Short mmCIF file of C-alpha atoms in Angstrom, two decimals:
data_model
loop_
_atom_site.label_atom_id
_atom_site.label_comp_id
_atom_site.label_asym_id
_atom_site.label_seq_id
_atom_site.Cartn_x
_atom_site.Cartn_y
_atom_site.Cartn_z
CA UNK M 80 113.88 20.81 17.75
CA UNK M 81 110.59 22.72 17.50
CA UNK M 82 108.98 24.24 20.59
CA UNK M 83 105.57 25.83 20.94
CA UNK M 84 105.59 29.49 21.90
CA UNK M 85 103.86 28.56 25.15
CA UNK M 86 106.73 26.26 26.08
CA UNK M 87 109.33 28.87 25.18
CA UNK M 88 107.50 31.58 27.10
CA UNK M 89 107.28 29.37 30.17
CA UNK M 90 111.01 28.64 29.87
CA UNK M 91 111.83 32.36 29.75
CA UNK M 92 109.46 33.01 32.65
CA UNK M 93 111.14 30.42 34.86
CA UNK M 94 114.61 31.78 34.07
CA UNK M 95 113.51 35.29 35.02
CA UNK M 96 111.93 34.04 38.25
CA UNK M 97 115.18 32.28 39.10
CA UNK M 98 117.02 35.56 38.57
CA UNK M 99 115.07 37.18 41.39
CA UNK M 100 112.36 38.98 39.41
CA UNK M 101 108.78 38.94 40.70
CA UNK M 102 106.25 36.63 39.06
CA UNK M 103 104.25 39.50 37.55
CA UNK M 104 107.30 41.20 36.05
CA UNK M 105 108.72 37.90 34.81
CA UNK M 106 105.45 37.11 33.07
CA UNK M 107 105.37 40.52 31.37
CA UNK M 108 108.98 40.34 30.16
CA UNK M 109 108.55 36.80 28.86
CA UNK M 110 105.34 37.74 27.03
CA UNK M 111 106.93 40.80 25.42
CA UNK M 112 109.92 38.81 24.17
CA UNK M 113 107.81 35.98 22.77
CA UNK M 114 105.53 38.50 21.09
CA UNK M 115 108.52 39.67 19.05
CA UNK M 116 109.34 36.09 18.05
CA UNK M 117 105.75 35.52 16.97
CA UNK M 118 105.94 38.59 14.75
CA UNK M 119 109.08 37.15 13.14
CA UNK M 120 111.35 39.72 14.82
CA UNK M 121 113.76 37.29 16.47
CA UNK M 122 116.30 40.07 17.07
CA UNK M 123 114.04 41.33 19.87
CA UNK M 124 112.75 37.98 21.12
CA UNK M 125 114.17 35.46 23.58
CA UNK M 126 117.59 36.10 22.05
CA UNK M 127 117.72 39.10 24.43
CA UNK M 128 117.15 37.02 27.55
CA UNK M 129 120.84 36.16 28.24
CA UNK M 130 121.77 39.84 28.05
CA UNK M 131 119.02 40.75 30.51
CA UNK M 132 120.10 38.01 32.91
CA UNK M 133 123.76 39.06 32.75
CA UNK M 134 122.79 42.60 33.71
CA UNK M 135 120.63 41.36 36.56
CA UNK M 136 123.33 39.05 37.93
CA UNK M 137 125.84 41.92 37.76
CA UNK M 138 123.39 44.08 39.77
CA UNK M 139 123.29 46.69 37.01
CA UNK M 140 119.49 46.75 37.09
CA UNK M 141 117.18 47.20 40.06
CA UNK M 142 114.46 44.56 39.55
CA UNK M 143 112.39 45.81 42.48
CA UNK M 144 111.78 49.45 41.61
CA UNK M 145 108.91 50.68 39.47
CA UNK M 146 110.17 54.23 39.17
CA UNK M 147 108.23 57.40 39.96
CA UNK M 148 106.63 60.36 38.23
CA UNK M 149 109.25 63.10 38.39
CA UNK M 150 106.92 65.75 37.00
CA UNK M 151 103.38 65.97 35.65
CA UNK M 152 101.88 69.07 34.08
CA UNK M 153 98.90 68.96 31.77
CA UNK M 154 99.36 66.28 29.15
CA UNK M 155 103.09 65.80 29.85
CA UNK M 156 104.81 63.47 32.31
CA UNK M 157 108.52 63.10 32.99
CA UNK M 158 109.00 59.62 34.45
CA UNK M 159 112.11 58.56 36.39
CA UNK M 160 112.55 54.80 35.98
CA UNK M 161 115.29 54.73 38.63
CA UNK M 162 117.19 52.02 36.74
CA UNK M 163 114.24 49.65 36.79
CA UNK M 164 113.46 46.86 34.37
CA UNK M 165 112.49 48.18 30.96
CA UNK M 166 109.31 46.19 30.35
CA UNK M 167 107.57 46.80 33.71
CA UNK M 168 108.39 50.51 33.56
CA UNK M 169 107.07 50.63 30.00
CA UNK M 170 103.80 49.03 31.07
CA UNK M 171 103.37 51.72 33.72
CA UNK M 172 104.15 54.47 31.22
CA UNK M 173 101.65 53.03 28.72
CA UNK M 174 99.03 53.36 31.44
CA UNK M 175 100.01 56.95 32.12
CA UNK M 176 100.05 58.01 28.47
CA UNK M 177 96.60 56.52 27.86
CA UNK M 178 95.31 58.22 31.00
CA UNK M 179 96.66 61.56 29.80
CA UNK M 180 95.02 61.04 26.41
CA UNK M 181 91.69 60.34 28.07
CA UNK M 182 92.00 63.50 30.16
CA UNK M 183 93.53 65.90 27.64
CA UNK M 184 93.03 64.39 24.19
CA UNK M 185 96.72 63.53 23.95
CA UNK M 186 99.54 62.44 26.20
CA UNK M 187 103.34 62.57 26.27
CA UNK M 188 105.51 60.54 28.65
CA UNK M 189 109.29 61.01 28.57
CA UNK M 190 111.12 58.36 30.57
CA UNK M 191 114.70 58.49 31.79
CA UNK M 192 117.09 56.03 33.46
CA UNK M 193 115.24 52.96 32.22
CA UNK M 194 116.65 49.80 30.65
CA UNK M 195 116.13 47.85 27.44
CA UNK M 196 112.41 47.23 26.93
CA UNK M 197 112.46 44.92 23.91
CA UNK M 198 110.62 45.85 20.73
CA UNK M 199 108.94 49.27 20.50
CA UNK M 200 106.01 47.64 18.69
CA UNK M 201 104.87 45.77 21.78
CA UNK M 202 104.33 49.01 23.69
CA UNK M 203 102.92 51.03 20.81
CA UNK M 204 100.36 48.27 20.26
CA UNK M 205 99.44 48.31 23.94
CA UNK M 206 98.70 52.00 23.56
CA UNK M 207 96.67 51.51 20.37
CA UNK M 208 94.74 48.65 22.01
CA UNK M 209 93.11 51.38 24.11
CA UNK M 210 91.93 53.10 20.93
CA UNK M 211 94.72 55.64 20.78
CA UNK M 212 97.48 56.18 18.25
CA UNK M 213 100.69 55.03 19.92
CA UNK M 214 104.10 56.51 19.10
CA UNK M 215 107.15 55.10 20.88
CA UNK M 216 110.79 56.10 20.43
CA UNK M 217 113.93 55.33 22.38
CA UNK M 218 117.66 55.85 22.31
CA UNK M 219 120.24 53.05 22.37
CA UNK M 220 123.91 52.22 22.82
CA UNK M 221 126.25 54.25 20.57
CA UNK M 222 127.04 51.56 18.03
CA UNK M 223 126.37 53.50 14.83
CA UNK M 224 128.81 55.74 13.01
CA UNK M 225 127.20 58.84 11.50
CA UNK M 226 127.16 59.08 7.73
CA UNK M 227 130.69 59.05 6.23
CA UNK M 228 132.25 58.52 9.67
CA UNK M 229 133.93 55.50 11.21
CA UNK M 230 133.48 55.99 14.95
CA UNK M 231 130.24 55.18 16.79
CA UNK M 232 128.33 58.19 18.07
CA UNK M 233 124.61 57.29 18.06
CA UNK M 234 122.37 54.29 18.62
CA UNK M 235 119.99 52.42 16.38
CA UNK M 236 117.33 54.67 17.98
CA UNK M 237 114.08 53.09 16.78
CA UNK M 238 110.76 54.77 16.13
CA UNK M 239 107.39 53.08 16.14
CA UNK M 240 103.78 54.02 15.44
CA UNK M 241 100.68 51.89 15.90
CA UNK M 242 97.32 53.09 14.58
CA UNK M 243 94.26 51.33 16.06
CA UNK M 244 91.56 49.66 14.06
CA UNK M 245 90.26 46.27 12.93
CA UNK M 246 92.95 43.77 11.86
CA UNK M 247 92.47 44.68 8.21
CA UNK M 248 92.66 48.43 8.86
CA UNK M 249 95.16 48.86 11.68
CA UNK M 250 98.67 50.01 10.83
CA UNK M 251 102.05 49.41 12.48
CA UNK M 252 105.53 50.73 11.77
CA UNK M 253 108.50 49.69 13.91
CA UNK M 254 111.88 50.59 12.47
CA UNK M 255 115.41 51.36 13.55
CA UNK M 256 117.18 54.40 12.14
CA UNK M 257 119.76 51.93 10.82
CA UNK M 258 119.42 49.62 7.82
CA UNK M 259 118.61 46.77 10.21
CA UNK M 260 118.36 46.32 13.95
CA UNK M 261 121.71 45.47 15.53
CA UNK M 262 120.08 42.32 16.90
CA UNK M 263 119.91 40.88 13.39
CA UNK M 264 123.70 40.98 13.19
CA UNK M 265 123.98 39.45 16.66
CA UNK M 266 121.59 36.74 15.54
CA UNK M 267 123.82 35.97 12.57
CA UNK M 268 126.75 35.63 14.94
CA UNK M 269 124.85 33.42 17.37
CA UNK M 270 123.74 31.14 14.53
CA UNK M 271 127.21 30.91 13.03
CA UNK M 272 126.27 32.73 9.79
CA UNK M 273 129.53 33.95 8.25
CA UNK M 274 128.08 36.54 5.85
CA UNK M 275 125.44 39.22 6.29
CA UNK M 276 123.73 41.16 3.47
CA UNK M 277 125.53 44.16 1.98
CA UNK M 278 124.45 47.47 3.48
CA UNK M 279 124.02 46.18 7.03
CA UNK M 280 127.38 47.08 8.56
CA UNK M 281 130.81 48.66 8.23
CA UNK M 282 134.08 47.35 9.62
CA UNK M 283 136.40 49.07 12.11
CA UNK M 284 137.91 51.14 9.30
CA UNK M 285 134.54 52.45 8.18
CA UNK M 286 134.37 50.29 5.05
CA UNK M 287 131.19 48.40 4.13
CA UNK M 288 131.47 44.74 5.05
CA UNK M 289 129.46 41.55 4.67
CA UNK M 290 131.58 39.69 7.24
CA UNK M 291 129.61 38.92 10.38
CA UNK M 292 132.82 38.67 12.39
CA UNK M 293 134.08 42.07 11.25
CA UNK M 294 130.71 43.63 11.91
CA UNK M 295 130.58 42.25 15.44
CA UNK M 296 134.20 42.90 16.38
CA UNK M 297 134.95 46.56 15.93
CA UNK M 298 132.33 47.11 13.25
CA UNK M 299 129.18 49.18 13.36
CA UNK M 300 125.63 49.13 12.04
CA UNK M 301 125.04 51.32 8.96
CA UNK M 302 122.58 54.21 9.19
CA UNK M 303 119.37 53.94 7.18
CA UNK M 304 119.54 55.93 3.96
CA UNK M 305 122.93 57.45 4.73
CA UNK M 306 122.65 60.98 6.08
CA UNK M 307 118.88 60.64 6.54
CA UNK M 308 119.19 57.82 9.06
CA UNK M 309 122.03 59.64 10.78
CA UNK M 310 119.89 62.75 11.10
CA UNK M 311 116.99 60.84 12.61
CA UNK M 312 119.29 59.03 15.05
CA UNK M 313 120.91 62.30 16.13
CA UNK M 314 117.49 63.85 16.68
CA UNK M 315 116.33 60.95 18.84
CA UNK M 316 119.60 60.82 20.77
CA UNK M 317 118.76 64.25 22.11
CA UNK M 318 115.09 63.52 22.75
CA UNK M 319 115.66 61.60 25.96
CA UNK M 320 117.64 63.36 28.70
CA UNK M 321 120.25 61.86 31.00
CA UNK M 322 119.52 58.46 29.56
CA UNK M 323 122.16 57.66 26.95
CA UNK M 324 123.66 54.20 27.07
CA UNK M 325 127.34 55.04 27.33
CA UNK M 326 128.51 51.55 26.44
CA UNK M 327 127.32 48.80 24.16
CA UNK M 328 125.69 46.59 26.76
CA UNK M 329 125.35 43.68 24.35
CA UNK M 330 129.10 43.30 23.88
CA UNK M 331 130.92 44.39 27.03
CA UNK M 332 131.07 42.44 30.30
CA UNK M 333 128.00 43.08 32.39
CA UNK M 334 130.11 44.37 35.25
CA UNK M 335 131.34 47.24 33.07
CA UNK M 336 128.14 48.22 31.32
CA UNK M 337 126.14 51.37 31.93
CA UNK M 338 122.71 50.50 30.67
CA UNK M 339 120.49 53.51 31.25
CA UNK M 340 118.27 54.29 28.34
CA UNK M 341 115.27 56.48 27.84
CA UNK M 342 112.14 56.46 25.76
CA UNK M 343 109.30 58.67 24.64
CA UNK M 344 105.67 57.54 24.53
CA UNK M 345 103.19 59.77 22.82
CA UNK M 346 99.53 59.23 22.05
CA UNK M 347 96.49 61.06 20.81
CA UNK M 348 92.87 60.01 20.90
CA UNK M 349 91.65 58.54 17.65
CA UNK M 350 89.56 61.54 16.59
CA UNK M 351 91.79 64.26 17.99
CA UNK M 352 92.59 67.23 15.76
CA UNK M 353 96.32 67.92 16.02
CA UNK M 354 99.40 68.91 14.11
CA UNK M 355 103.09 68.34 14.79
CA UNK M 356 104.73 71.72 15.25
CA UNK M 357 108.32 70.78 15.90
CA UNK M 358 110.89 69.79 18.38
CA UNK M 359 112.27 72.00 21.08
CA UNK M 360 115.87 72.57 22.02
CA UNK M 361 116.02 72.69 25.80
CA UNK M 362 118.92 73.15 28.14
CA UNK M 363 121.88 70.79 27.84
CA UNK M 364 121.01 69.92 24.26
CA UNK M 365 117.80 68.14 25.16
CA UNK M 366 115.21 67.81 22.40
CA UNK M 367 111.56 67.28 23.14
CA UNK M 368 108.83 66.77 20.60
CA UNK M 369 106.11 69.39 21.03
CA UNK M 370 102.55 68.87 19.93
CA UNK M 371 99.87 71.57 19.82
CA UNK M 372 96.17 71.03 19.29
CA UNK M 373 94.84 72.96 16.33
CA UNK M 374 91.21 73.57 15.44
CA UNK M 375 91.59 73.51 11.68
CA UNK M 376 94.04 70.68 10.83
CA UNK M 377 92.47 67.22 11.24
CA UNK M 378 94.99 64.45 10.74
CA UNK M 379 92.73 61.51 11.31
CA UNK M 380 89.69 60.31 9.42
CA UNK M 381 86.78 58.40 10.93
CA UNK M 382 88.51 55.04 10.49
CA UNK M 383 91.51 56.28 12.35
CA UNK M 384 93.84 56.09 9.37
CA UNK M 385 96.85 58.37 9.78
CA UNK M 386 97.07 61.00 7.06
CA UNK M 387 100.16 63.04 7.69
CA UNK M 388 101.40 63.00 11.26
CA UNK M 389 105.02 62.60 10.25
CA UNK M 390 104.72 64.87 7.20
CA UNK M 391 103.30 67.74 9.22
CA UNK M 392 105.06 71.07 9.00
CA UNK M 393 108.01 71.32 11.40
CA UNK M 394 108.08 74.86 12.74
CA UNK M 395 111.37 75.56 14.48
CA UNK M 396 111.46 78.04 17.29
CA UNK M 397 107.89 77.51 18.54
CA UNK M 398 108.06 77.53 22.32
CA UNK M 399 105.43 75.54 24.14
CA UNK M 400 106.03 77.27 27.43
CA UNK M 401 104.26 74.84 29.71
CA UNK M 402 106.14 71.80 28.40
CA UNK M 403 109.45 73.65 28.29
CA UNK M 404 109.23 74.93 31.84
CA UNK M 405 108.11 71.67 33.40
CA UNK M 406 110.56 69.45 31.56
CA UNK M 407 113.54 71.75 32.04
CA UNK M 408 112.71 72.10 35.73
CA UNK M 409 112.55 68.36 36.24
CA UNK M 410 115.82 67.88 34.35
CA UNK M 411 117.59 70.57 36.39
CA UNK M 412 116.46 69.02 39.64
CA UNK M 413 117.67 65.63 38.48
CA UNK M 414 121.07 67.02 37.49
CA UNK M 415 121.40 68.53 40.95
CA UNK M 416 120.59 65.15 42.50
CA UNK M 417 123.24 63.45 40.42
CA UNK M 418 125.85 66.04 41.42
CA UNK M 419 125.06 65.43 45.08
#
């Protein structure tokens, strides 16, 4: 059977409405899922809908909250999603990060206690649609064993960048820090595909496997490029505070799953002159990417083509005091709230 994307989107919308989500939020979630299908990324399309619904029915997600700004200082916002739906919270944060870019030339929004928001590309492209470069990263369930290990410690932790421009000159990267997104293995299982390509997964003993069943039952996704993917995943796992998904929410019963996740949205105006200086180690092992505007290091040309944002010099130990103080303060206050 072949369905038009309009029919499928309406189907998803009506299911979400029936689950108690508002019309506006249901429309946004359905659109974001279908957008992934239309890009050929079925792992982040309507395949995710049953998992979302299970979490909603188990009352593990608050569909009514929109979250709040926990802290705002200069071009940096710490946003508390308060266990709200991933897509609606992401839409709000896209608005904030574009606002910050308009006011300061760049913007950073770090979000905690959110839920799965679908594909990073959807949100990075929403940022770039405003004429800004959009960078989106998030953490995920610990379902990946670090290089040469056999126990899961990190998530697939994707990173995405969208550079604005005409269709023939825009640029988009959306990638997991694993060989493939875990959803591709789930898709193989859902479709009854017995074998997956070599290099996708390891079994419960840490041995490479092409068996879909072994990958899904006790197995893990393989890191991208061995130690390189593991390093990136470890870095991103620390980027987003108090937001790790402590269980694999795709595989365990909804009633047992802790689904908090966090994400980072970062943008700069198309002609901004900037350079990546490094990431900061804050209290409790929290990493935050720090960006500093420089007068003599243009990264973008007139057409908005990215030259070397990710190949910029990483300078360890540079303390951006304003970001450090505000973020650490917000995190400390939140920890105190949790203890109470």
